[in-house]
Amino acid sequence: KDWLKLLFSKNLTRWFSDREIKILDPDSSKKIGVLKEAFTFISERAVPPDISRLRKIDNITSIDEDGKPERVFKYKKEITLYPEKILGAHERRKGLNDIMRFNIMDFITQADDSRVNYPYADPATGRIRTVACSRVYHMNMVMKYSYAGAHGQKKVHYDRIRIVLNKEGLVRLEEVKLI
């Protein structure tokens, strides 16, 4: 399946999923939906324009955009619910929670040391000194939620999170405001 993913990665998740889960009603054990997930690496050119724009929304200088090439991965989760089955059995239908678990171990095992010494010119003495600086990596996650509104119209919502990592693990999460 992996060689097929590489060959067809642009439209891969339309046909193949890495995982498919039946969503069952806990009371009746009847199928009320399905969840499909797929993960693949894509080229920067293959990133959809809306996602690319949001990814770069807070770049301050051209250095931000012209720096090291980024490794881009696409994770797609498609949840299909059957409302007629849910509404027939349940009064409580106010919302849906989805918890995403994201394993960063594969990323941080390849990271360099968390501290690095950088030389600088001391302005008072003119001597070259070194200072220990933190080395962190930024992982930008843009999430696109597409869903049908109350009258069937397509709606889209976006969130963006910056995940700051070092060799030891998670340093912090930053919510990036989308203007």
Short mmCIF file of N, CA and C in Angstrom, two decimals:
data_model
loop_
_atom_site.label_atom_id
_atom_site.label_comp_id
_atom_site.label_asym_id
_atom_site.label_seq_id
_atom_site.Cartn_x
_atom_site.Cartn_y
_atom_site.Cartn_z
N LYS A 1 0.83 -1.20 0.00
CA LYS A 1 0.00 0.00 0.00
C LYS A 1 0.87 1.26 0.00
N ASP A 2 2.07 1.20 0.63
CA ASP A 2 2.91 2.39 0.73
C ASP A 2 3.36 2.92 -0.62
N TRP A 3 3.71 2.03 -1.56
CA TRP A 3 4.14 2.53 -2.87
C TRP A 3 2.97 3.15 -3.61
N LEU A 4 1.76 2.64 -3.40
CA LEU A 4 0.58 3.26 -4.00
C LEU A 4 0.34 4.64 -3.41
N LYS A 5 0.59 4.78 -2.11
CA LYS A 5 0.42 6.08 -1.45
C LYS A 5 1.37 7.11 -2.06
N LEU A 6 2.60 6.72 -2.29
CA LEU A 6 3.56 7.65 -2.88
C LEU A 6 3.14 8.03 -4.29
N LEU A 7 2.67 7.07 -5.04
CA LEU A 7 2.28 7.31 -6.42
C LEU A 7 1.04 8.19 -6.53
N PHE A 8 0.10 7.98 -5.66
CA PHE A 8 -1.18 8.69 -5.76
C PHE A 8 -1.44 9.63 -4.58
N SER A 9 -0.40 10.16 -3.96
CA SER A 9 -0.58 10.90 -2.70
C SER A 9 -1.46 12.13 -2.84
N LYS A 10 -1.55 12.73 -4.02
CA LYS A 10 -2.36 13.94 -4.16
C LYS A 10 -3.82 13.67 -3.84
N ASN A 11 -4.36 12.59 -4.34
CA ASN A 11 -5.77 12.28 -4.12
C ASN A 11 -5.96 10.99 -3.33
N LEU A 12 -4.93 10.60 -2.65
CA LEU A 12 -4.91 9.31 -1.98
C LEU A 12 -6.09 9.07 -1.05
N THR A 13 -6.38 10.04 -0.22
CA THR A 13 -7.37 9.78 0.82
C THR A 13 -8.78 9.64 0.29
N ARG A 14 -8.98 9.90 -0.99
CA ARG A 14 -10.30 9.66 -1.57
C ARG A 14 -10.59 8.16 -1.67
N TRP A 15 -9.54 7.36 -1.90
CA TRP A 15 -9.74 5.94 -2.14
C TRP A 15 -9.20 5.05 -1.03
N PHE A 16 -8.08 5.42 -0.43
CA PHE A 16 -7.43 4.57 0.57
C PHE A 16 -7.44 5.27 1.92
N SER A 17 -7.60 4.49 2.95
CA SER A 17 -7.42 5.04 4.29
C SER A 17 -6.51 4.09 5.05
N ASP A 18 -5.75 4.66 5.97
CA ASP A 18 -4.88 3.84 6.80
C ASP A 18 -5.68 3.09 7.86
N ARG A 19 -6.79 3.69 8.24
CA ARG A 19 -7.61 3.09 9.29
C ARG A 19 -9.06 3.46 9.06
N GLU A 20 -9.94 2.50 9.28
CA GLU A 20 -11.38 2.76 9.19
C GLU A 20 -12.04 2.15 10.43
N ILE A 21 -12.84 2.97 11.09
CA ILE A 21 -13.48 2.55 12.34
C ILE A 21 -14.98 2.74 12.23
N LYS A 22 -15.73 1.72 12.58
CA LYS A 22 -17.18 1.86 12.65
C LYS A 22 -17.52 2.58 13.95
N ILE A 23 -18.40 3.57 13.87
CA ILE A 23 -18.87 4.28 15.06
C ILE A 23 -20.18 3.61 15.46
N LEU A 24 -20.18 3.05 16.66
CA LEU A 24 -21.34 2.29 17.12
C LEU A 24 -22.05 3.02 18.25
N ASP A 25 -23.37 2.91 18.25
CA ASP A 25 -24.17 3.44 19.34
C ASP A 25 -23.90 2.57 20.57
N PRO A 26 -23.49 3.17 21.69
CA PRO A 26 -23.16 2.35 22.86
C PRO A 26 -24.36 1.60 23.44
N ASP A 27 -25.57 2.09 23.20
CA ASP A 27 -26.76 1.43 23.75
C ASP A 27 -27.21 0.25 22.90
N SER A 28 -27.24 0.45 21.57
CA SER A 28 -27.79 -0.58 20.69
C SER A 28 -26.73 -1.35 19.90
N SER A 29 -25.50 -0.87 19.90
CA SER A 29 -24.39 -1.45 19.11
C SER A 29 -24.64 -1.35 17.61
N LYS A 30 -25.58 -0.49 17.19
CA LYS A 30 -25.83 -0.28 15.76
C LYS A 30 -24.84 0.75 15.23
N LYS A 31 -24.49 0.58 13.96
CA LYS A 31 -23.56 1.49 13.30
C LYS A 31 -24.26 2.83 13.05
N ILE A 32 -23.69 3.90 13.62
CA ILE A 32 -24.25 5.25 13.43
C ILE A 32 -23.31 6.15 12.64
N GLY A 33 -22.19 5.59 12.20
CA GLY A 33 -21.25 6.39 11.42
C GLY A 33 -19.98 5.61 11.16
N VAL A 34 -19.06 6.30 10.48
CA VAL A 34 -17.76 5.70 10.16
C VAL A 34 -16.70 6.78 10.23
N LEU A 35 -15.51 6.40 10.67
CA LEU A 35 -14.37 7.30 10.73
C LEU A 35 -13.26 6.71 9.87
N LYS A 36 -12.69 7.53 8.99
CA LYS A 36 -11.57 7.09 8.15
C LYS A 36 -10.40 8.04 8.37
N GLU A 37 -9.19 7.47 8.46
CA GLU A 37 -7.99 8.28 8.65
C GLU A 37 -6.95 7.88 7.62
N ALA A 38 -6.19 8.87 7.15
CA ALA A 38 -5.09 8.61 6.23
C ALA A 38 -3.98 9.61 6.51
N PHE A 39 -2.75 9.17 6.32
CA PHE A 39 -1.57 9.99 6.56
C PHE A 39 -0.61 9.79 5.40
N THR A 40 -0.07 10.89 4.86
CA THR A 40 0.93 10.79 3.79
C THR A 40 1.76 12.07 3.76
N PHE A 41 2.98 11.97 3.27
CA PHE A 41 3.80 13.15 3.05
C PHE A 41 3.48 13.70 1.67
N ILE A 42 3.46 15.03 1.56
CA ILE A 42 3.19 15.68 0.27
C ILE A 42 4.24 16.76 0.03
N SER A 43 4.37 17.18 -1.21
CA SER A 43 5.30 18.27 -1.54
C SER A 43 4.65 19.60 -1.16
N GLU A 44 5.49 20.63 -0.96
CA GLU A 44 4.95 21.95 -0.63
C GLU A 44 4.03 22.46 -1.75
N ARG A 45 4.33 22.09 -2.99
CA ARG A 45 3.50 22.52 -4.12
C ARG A 45 2.10 21.90 -4.06
N ALA A 46 1.98 20.76 -3.39
CA ALA A 46 0.69 20.07 -3.33
C ALA A 46 -0.20 20.58 -2.19
N VAL A 47 0.32 21.49 -1.36
CA VAL A 47 -0.48 22.03 -0.26
C VAL A 47 -1.57 22.92 -0.85
N PRO A 48 -2.83 22.70 -0.51
CA PRO A 48 -3.91 23.54 -1.05
C PRO A 48 -3.69 25.02 -0.70
N PRO A 49 -4.09 25.93 -1.61
CA PRO A 49 -3.84 27.37 -1.39
C PRO A 49 -4.41 27.91 -0.08
N ASP A 50 -5.58 27.46 0.33
CA ASP A 50 -6.15 27.98 1.59
C ASP A 50 -5.31 27.57 2.79
N ILE A 51 -4.79 26.37 2.78
CA ILE A 51 -3.94 25.90 3.88
C ILE A 51 -2.60 26.63 3.84
N SER A 52 -2.02 26.78 2.66
CA SER A 52 -0.74 27.48 2.52
C SER A 52 -0.84 28.92 3.02
N ARG A 53 -1.93 29.60 2.69
CA ARG A 53 -2.11 30.99 3.12
C ARG A 53 -2.16 31.08 4.64
N LEU A 54 -2.88 30.18 5.27
CA LEU A 54 -2.98 30.19 6.73
C LEU A 54 -1.67 29.79 7.39
N ARG A 55 -0.93 28.91 6.75
CA ARG A 55 0.37 28.49 7.28
C ARG A 55 1.34 29.67 7.32
N LYS A 56 1.25 30.56 6.33
CA LYS A 56 2.21 31.67 6.21
C LYS A 56 1.68 32.99 6.74
N ILE A 57 0.52 32.98 7.37
CA ILE A 57 -0.16 34.22 7.75
C ILE A 57 0.65 35.07 8.72
N ASP A 58 1.48 34.46 9.55
CA ASP A 58 2.24 35.25 10.53
C ASP A 58 3.73 35.32 10.22
N ASN A 59 4.13 34.99 8.98
CA ASN A 59 5.52 35.16 8.59
C ASN A 59 5.84 36.65 8.54
N ILE A 60 6.89 37.04 9.23
CA ILE A 60 7.25 38.45 9.33
C ILE A 60 8.15 38.88 8.19
N THR A 61 9.09 38.04 7.81
CA THR A 61 10.05 38.40 6.77
C THR A 61 10.07 37.32 5.70
N SER A 62 10.71 37.64 4.59
CA SER A 62 10.84 36.65 3.52
C SER A 62 11.74 35.50 3.96
N ILE A 63 12.58 35.74 4.98
CA ILE A 63 13.43 34.66 5.50
C ILE A 63 12.55 33.53 6.03
N ASP A 64 11.43 33.89 6.63
CA ASP A 64 10.51 32.87 7.14
C ASP A 64 10.04 31.94 6.03
N GLU A 65 9.82 32.49 4.85
CA GLU A 65 9.31 31.69 3.73
C GLU A 65 10.43 31.05 2.92
N ASP A 66 11.62 31.65 2.93
CA ASP A 66 12.72 31.15 2.11
C ASP A 66 13.73 30.34 2.91
N GLY A 67 13.39 29.99 4.14
CA GLY A 67 14.31 29.24 5.00
C GLY A 67 14.44 27.81 4.55
N LYS A 68 14.70 26.95 5.50
CA LYS A 68 14.86 25.53 5.19
C LYS A 68 13.58 24.98 4.58
N PRO A 69 13.71 24.06 3.64
CA PRO A 69 12.49 23.46 3.08
C PRO A 69 11.74 22.69 4.17
N GLU A 70 10.44 22.77 4.09
CA GLU A 70 9.61 22.12 5.10
C GLU A 70 9.23 20.72 4.66
N ARG A 71 9.08 19.85 5.64
CA ARG A 71 8.49 18.54 5.38
C ARG A 71 7.02 18.68 5.70
N VAL A 72 6.20 18.38 4.74
CA VAL A 72 4.76 18.58 4.89
C VAL A 72 4.07 17.22 4.89
N PHE A 73 3.23 17.03 5.88
CA PHE A 73 2.42 15.82 5.84
C PHE A 73 0.95 16.20 5.89
N LYS A 74 0.18 15.33 5.29
CA LYS A 74 -1.27 15.52 5.24
C LYS A 74 -1.91 14.41 6.05
N TYR A 75 -2.70 14.82 7.00
CA TYR A 75 -3.47 13.88 7.79
C TYR A 75 -4.93 14.21 7.53
N LYS A 76 -5.67 13.23 7.11
CA LYS A 76 -7.08 13.46 6.82
C LYS A 76 -7.90 12.51 7.68
N LYS A 77 -8.85 13.11 8.38
CA LYS A 77 -9.81 12.33 9.16
C LYS A 77 -11.19 12.70 8.64
N GLU A 78 -11.90 11.71 8.19
CA GLU A 78 -13.24 11.93 7.67
C GLU A 78 -14.22 11.18 8.56
N ILE A 79 -15.13 11.94 9.15
CA ILE A 79 -16.15 11.33 10.01
C ILE A 79 -17.50 11.50 9.33
N THR A 80 -18.15 10.40 9.05
CA THR A 80 -19.49 10.42 8.47
C THR A 80 -20.45 9.89 9.50
N LEU A 81 -21.42 10.71 9.85
CA LEU A 81 -22.45 10.31 10.81
C LEU A 81 -23.78 10.15 10.10
N TYR A 82 -24.59 9.22 10.56
CA TYR A 82 -25.90 8.98 9.98
C TYR A 82 -26.94 9.59 10.92
N PRO A 83 -27.32 10.85 10.68
CA PRO A 83 -28.19 11.56 11.62
C PRO A 83 -29.53 10.88 11.86
N GLU A 84 -30.10 10.24 10.84
CA GLU A 84 -31.40 9.61 11.03
C GLU A 84 -31.32 8.48 12.06
N LYS A 85 -30.19 7.78 12.11
CA LYS A 85 -30.02 6.71 13.10
C LYS A 85 -29.77 7.29 14.49
N ILE A 86 -29.06 8.41 14.54
CA ILE A 86 -28.76 9.04 15.84
C ILE A 86 -30.01 9.69 16.41
N LEU A 87 -30.72 10.45 15.57
CA LEU A 87 -31.91 11.17 16.04
C LEU A 87 -33.03 10.22 16.47
N GLY A 88 -33.10 9.07 15.84
CA GLY A 88 -34.14 8.11 16.18
C GLY A 88 -33.96 7.49 17.55
N ALA A 89 -32.74 7.49 18.05
CA ALA A 89 -32.47 6.80 19.31
C ALA A 89 -32.07 7.72 20.46
N HIS A 90 -31.77 8.98 20.17
CA HIS A 90 -31.22 9.83 21.23
C HIS A 90 -31.85 11.21 21.26
N GLU A 91 -32.15 11.66 22.46
CA GLU A 91 -32.64 13.02 22.68
C GLU A 91 -31.45 13.98 22.73
N ARG A 92 -30.38 13.55 23.41
CA ARG A 92 -29.22 14.41 23.63
C ARG A 92 -28.34 14.39 22.38
N ARG A 93 -28.36 15.47 21.65
CA ARG A 93 -27.60 15.53 20.40
C ARG A 93 -27.08 16.95 20.18
N LYS A 94 -26.52 17.52 21.21
CA LYS A 94 -26.08 18.92 21.18
C LYS A 94 -24.72 19.11 20.54
N GLY A 95 -23.87 18.12 20.58
CA GLY A 95 -22.53 18.34 20.06
C GLY A 95 -21.75 17.05 19.89
N LEU A 96 -20.57 17.22 19.35
CA LEU A 96 -19.69 16.10 19.09
C LEU A 96 -18.29 16.48 19.52
N ASN A 97 -17.64 15.63 20.27
CA ASN A 97 -16.25 15.85 20.66
C ASN A 97 -15.38 14.84 19.95
N ASP A 98 -14.27 15.32 19.44
CA ASP A 98 -13.30 14.45 18.79
C ASP A 98 -11.95 14.76 19.40
N ILE A 99 -11.30 13.77 19.96
CA ILE A 99 -10.00 13.96 20.59
C ILE A 99 -8.93 13.45 19.64
N MET A 100 -7.97 14.33 19.31
CA MET A 100 -6.87 13.95 18.43
C MET A 100 -5.64 13.67 19.28
N ARG A 101 -5.07 12.51 19.10
CA ARG A 101 -3.81 12.18 19.76
C ARG A 101 -2.74 12.18 18.69
N PHE A 102 -1.66 12.88 18.97
CA PHE A 102 -0.61 13.07 17.98
C PHE A 102 0.72 12.69 18.60
N ASN A 103 1.37 11.66 18.09
CA ASN A 103 2.62 11.16 18.64
C ASN A 103 3.80 11.90 18.01
N ILE A 104 4.58 12.59 18.84
CA ILE A 104 5.71 13.39 18.34
C ILE A 104 7.04 12.66 18.45
N MET A 105 7.04 11.43 18.95
CA MET A 105 8.29 10.71 19.19
C MET A 105 9.14 10.56 17.94
N ASP A 106 8.53 10.26 16.80
CA ASP A 106 9.31 10.10 15.57
C ASP A 106 10.00 11.39 15.16
N PHE A 107 9.41 12.53 15.52
CA PHE A 107 9.99 13.81 15.16
C PHE A 107 11.15 14.18 16.09
N ILE A 108 10.97 13.97 17.38
CA ILE A 108 12.00 14.43 18.31
C ILE A 108 13.20 13.49 18.38
N THR A 109 13.06 12.25 17.96
CA THR A 109 14.22 11.35 17.96
C THR A 109 15.26 11.81 16.95
N GLN A 110 14.84 12.56 15.94
CA GLN A 110 15.76 13.07 14.92
C GLN A 110 16.28 14.47 15.26
N ALA A 111 15.84 15.05 16.36
CA ALA A 111 16.20 16.42 16.71
C ALA A 111 17.62 16.50 17.26
N ASP A 112 18.24 17.66 17.09
CA ASP A 112 19.56 17.93 17.67
C ASP A 112 19.39 18.28 19.14
N ASP A 113 20.53 18.43 19.84
CA ASP A 113 20.50 18.76 21.27
C ASP A 113 19.67 20.00 21.53
N SER A 114 19.05 20.05 22.70
CA SER A 114 18.14 21.14 23.06
C SER A 114 18.86 22.45 23.36
N ARG A 115 20.14 22.40 23.67
CA ARG A 115 20.94 23.61 23.93
C ARG A 115 22.10 23.63 22.95
N VAL A 116 22.42 24.82 22.45
CA VAL A 116 23.54 24.98 21.53
C VAL A 116 24.26 26.28 21.90
N ASN A 117 25.59 26.26 21.83
CA ASN A 117 26.38 27.45 22.13
C ASN A 117 26.60 28.25 20.85
N TYR A 118 26.26 29.53 20.91
CA TYR A 118 26.46 30.42 19.77
C TYR A 118 27.46 31.50 20.15
N PRO A 119 28.41 31.79 19.25
CA PRO A 119 29.35 32.88 19.52
C PRO A 119 28.70 34.23 19.22
N TYR A 120 29.15 35.25 19.94
CA TYR A 120 28.70 36.62 19.68
C TYR A 120 29.82 37.57 20.10
N ALA A 121 29.78 38.76 19.54
CA ALA A 121 30.75 39.80 19.89
C ALA A 121 30.19 40.61 21.05
N ASP A 122 30.90 40.60 22.17
CA ASP A 122 30.49 41.37 23.35
C ASP A 122 30.66 42.85 23.01
N PRO A 123 29.59 43.63 23.01
CA PRO A 123 29.70 45.05 22.62
C PRO A 123 30.55 45.88 23.58
N ALA A 124 30.64 45.47 24.83
CA ALA A 124 31.42 46.24 25.81
C ALA A 124 32.92 46.01 25.66
N THR A 125 33.30 44.76 25.38
CA THR A 125 34.74 44.44 25.34
C THR A 125 35.24 44.16 23.93
N GLY A 126 34.35 43.88 23.01
CA GLY A 126 34.76 43.52 21.65
C GLY A 126 35.24 42.08 21.54
N ARG A 127 35.21 41.35 22.62
CA ARG A 127 35.66 39.95 22.62
C ARG A 127 34.55 39.02 22.13
N ILE A 128 34.98 37.91 21.60
CA ILE A 128 34.04 36.87 21.18
C ILE A 128 33.71 36.02 22.40
N ARG A 129 32.45 35.90 22.66
CA ARG A 129 31.96 35.09 23.78
C ARG A 129 30.95 34.09 23.22
N THR A 130 30.55 33.16 24.05
CA THR A 130 29.50 32.23 23.64
C THR A 130 28.35 32.31 24.64
N VAL A 131 27.19 32.04 24.13
CA VAL A 131 26.00 32.00 24.96
C VAL A 131 25.22 30.73 24.61
N ALA A 132 24.70 30.08 25.64
CA ALA A 132 23.89 28.87 25.43
C ALA A 132 22.47 29.29 25.06
N CYS A 133 22.00 28.78 23.94
CA CYS A 133 20.65 29.12 23.46
C CYS A 133 19.82 27.84 23.33
N SER A 134 18.55 28.01 23.48
CA SER A 134 17.63 26.88 23.29
C SER A 134 17.46 26.61 21.80
N ARG A 135 17.44 25.34 21.45
CA ARG A 135 17.16 24.95 20.07
C ARG A 135 15.77 24.32 20.06
N VAL A 136 14.87 24.93 19.33
CA VAL A 136 13.50 24.42 19.25
C VAL A 136 13.11 24.25 17.79
N TYR A 137 12.12 23.46 17.58
CA TYR A 137 11.57 23.21 16.26
C TYR A 137 10.09 23.58 16.29
N HIS A 138 9.66 24.23 15.24
CA HIS A 138 8.25 24.62 15.15
C HIS A 138 7.54 23.70 14.17
N MET A 139 6.46 23.13 14.64
CA MET A 139 5.60 22.33 13.78
C MET A 139 4.27 23.09 13.70
N ASN A 140 3.89 23.45 12.51
CA ASN A 140 2.66 24.21 12.32
C ASN A 140 1.56 23.27 11.85
N MET A 141 0.47 23.28 12.59
CA MET A 141 -0.66 22.42 12.27
C MET A 141 -1.85 23.30 11.89
N VAL A 142 -2.29 23.16 10.64
CA VAL A 142 -3.48 23.86 10.18
C VAL A 142 -4.58 22.82 10.06
N MET A 143 -5.68 23.06 10.74
CA MET A 143 -6.79 22.12 10.72
C MET A 143 -7.96 22.74 9.98
N LYS A 144 -8.48 21.99 9.03
CA LYS A 144 -9.62 22.45 8.23
C LYS A 144 -10.78 21.52 8.54
N TYR A 145 -11.87 22.12 8.99
CA TYR A 145 -13.08 21.36 9.31
C TYR A 145 -14.12 21.69 8.25
N SER A 146 -14.57 20.70 7.51
CA SER A 146 -15.63 20.88 6.52
C SER A 146 -16.84 20.08 7.01
N TYR A 147 -17.99 20.71 6.97
CA TYR A 147 -19.19 20.02 7.45
C TYR A 147 -20.42 20.64 6.81
N ALA A 148 -21.51 19.92 6.90
CA ALA A 148 -22.78 20.41 6.36
C ALA A 148 -23.52 21.16 7.46
N GLY A 149 -24.01 22.34 7.13
CA GLY A 149 -24.78 23.14 8.07
C GLY A 149 -26.18 22.59 8.25
N ALA A 150 -26.99 23.31 9.00
CA ALA A 150 -28.35 22.86 9.32
C ALA A 150 -29.19 22.61 8.08
N HIS A 151 -28.96 23.38 7.02
CA HIS A 151 -29.76 23.24 5.79
C HIS A 151 -28.96 22.59 4.67
N GLY A 152 -27.89 21.86 5.03
CA GLY A 152 -27.12 21.13 4.05
C GLY A 152 -26.04 21.93 3.35
N GLN A 153 -25.92 23.23 3.64
CA GLN A 153 -24.89 24.03 2.98
C GLN A 153 -23.51 23.68 3.54
N LYS A 154 -22.50 23.72 2.66
CA LYS A 154 -21.14 23.38 3.09
C LYS A 154 -20.57 24.52 3.91
N LYS A 155 -19.99 24.18 5.05
CA LYS A 155 -19.34 25.17 5.91
C LYS A 155 -17.90 24.72 6.14
N VAL A 156 -17.02 25.70 6.31
CA VAL A 156 -15.60 25.41 6.54
C VAL A 156 -15.12 26.26 7.71
N HIS A 157 -14.35 25.66 8.58
CA HIS A 157 -13.76 26.35 9.73
C HIS A 157 -12.29 25.93 9.82
N TYR A 158 -11.42 26.87 10.19
CA TYR A 158 -9.99 26.59 10.29
C TYR A 158 -9.48 26.89 11.70
N ASP A 159 -8.48 26.14 12.13
CA ASP A 159 -7.70 26.42 13.34
C ASP A 159 -6.24 26.22 12.98
N ARG A 160 -5.37 26.95 13.67
CA ARG A 160 -3.94 26.75 13.47
C ARG A 160 -3.26 26.74 14.83
N ILE A 161 -2.42 25.74 15.03
CA ILE A 161 -1.67 25.57 16.26
C ILE A 161 -0.19 25.46 15.89
N ARG A 162 0.66 26.16 16.63
CA ARG A 162 2.10 25.99 16.47
C ARG A 162 2.56 25.11 17.63
N ILE A 163 3.17 23.99 17.29
CA ILE A 163 3.69 23.06 18.28
C ILE A 163 5.19 23.29 18.35
N VAL A 164 5.69 23.71 19.50
CA VAL A 164 7.11 23.99 19.68
C VAL A 164 7.73 22.81 20.43
N LEU A 165 8.74 22.19 19.80
CA LEU A 165 9.36 20.97 20.30
C LEU A 165 10.86 21.15 20.48
N ASN A 166 11.45 20.34 21.33
CA ASN A 166 12.89 20.16 21.35
C ASN A 166 13.16 18.67 21.53
N LYS A 167 14.42 18.31 21.72
CA LYS A 167 14.76 16.89 21.80
C LYS A 167 14.09 16.18 22.97
N GLU A 168 13.77 16.93 24.03
CA GLU A 168 13.12 16.33 25.19
C GLU A 168 11.62 16.14 25.00
N GLY A 169 11.03 16.88 24.06
CA GLY A 169 9.60 16.75 23.84
C GLY A 169 8.92 18.08 23.62
N LEU A 170 7.68 18.17 24.08
CA LEU A 170 6.86 19.35 23.88
C LEU A 170 7.34 20.49 24.77
N VAL A 171 7.59 21.66 24.17
CA VAL A 171 7.98 22.86 24.92
C VAL A 171 6.73 23.69 25.21
N ARG A 172 5.93 23.93 24.17
CA ARG A 172 4.69 24.69 24.36
C ARG A 172 3.81 24.56 23.12
N LEU A 173 2.54 24.92 23.30
CA LEU A 173 1.58 25.03 22.20
C LEU A 173 1.18 26.48 22.10
N GLU A 174 1.08 26.99 20.87
CA GLU A 174 0.66 28.37 20.65
C GLU A 174 -0.50 28.36 19.68
N GLU A 175 -1.60 28.99 20.07
CA GLU A 175 -2.71 29.15 19.14
C GLU A 175 -2.39 30.36 18.27
N VAL A 176 -2.42 30.18 16.96
CA VAL A 176 -2.15 31.27 16.02
C VAL A 176 -3.49 31.84 15.60
N LYS A 177 -3.69 33.11 15.87
CA LYS A 177 -4.95 33.77 15.52
C LYS A 177 -5.03 33.93 14.00
N LEU A 178 -6.14 33.53 13.44
CA LEU A 178 -6.37 33.64 12.00
C LEU A 178 -7.20 34.88 11.76
N ILE A 179 -6.67 35.77 10.96
CA ILE A 179 -7.33 37.06 10.72
C ILE A 179 -8.32 36.94 9.59
#
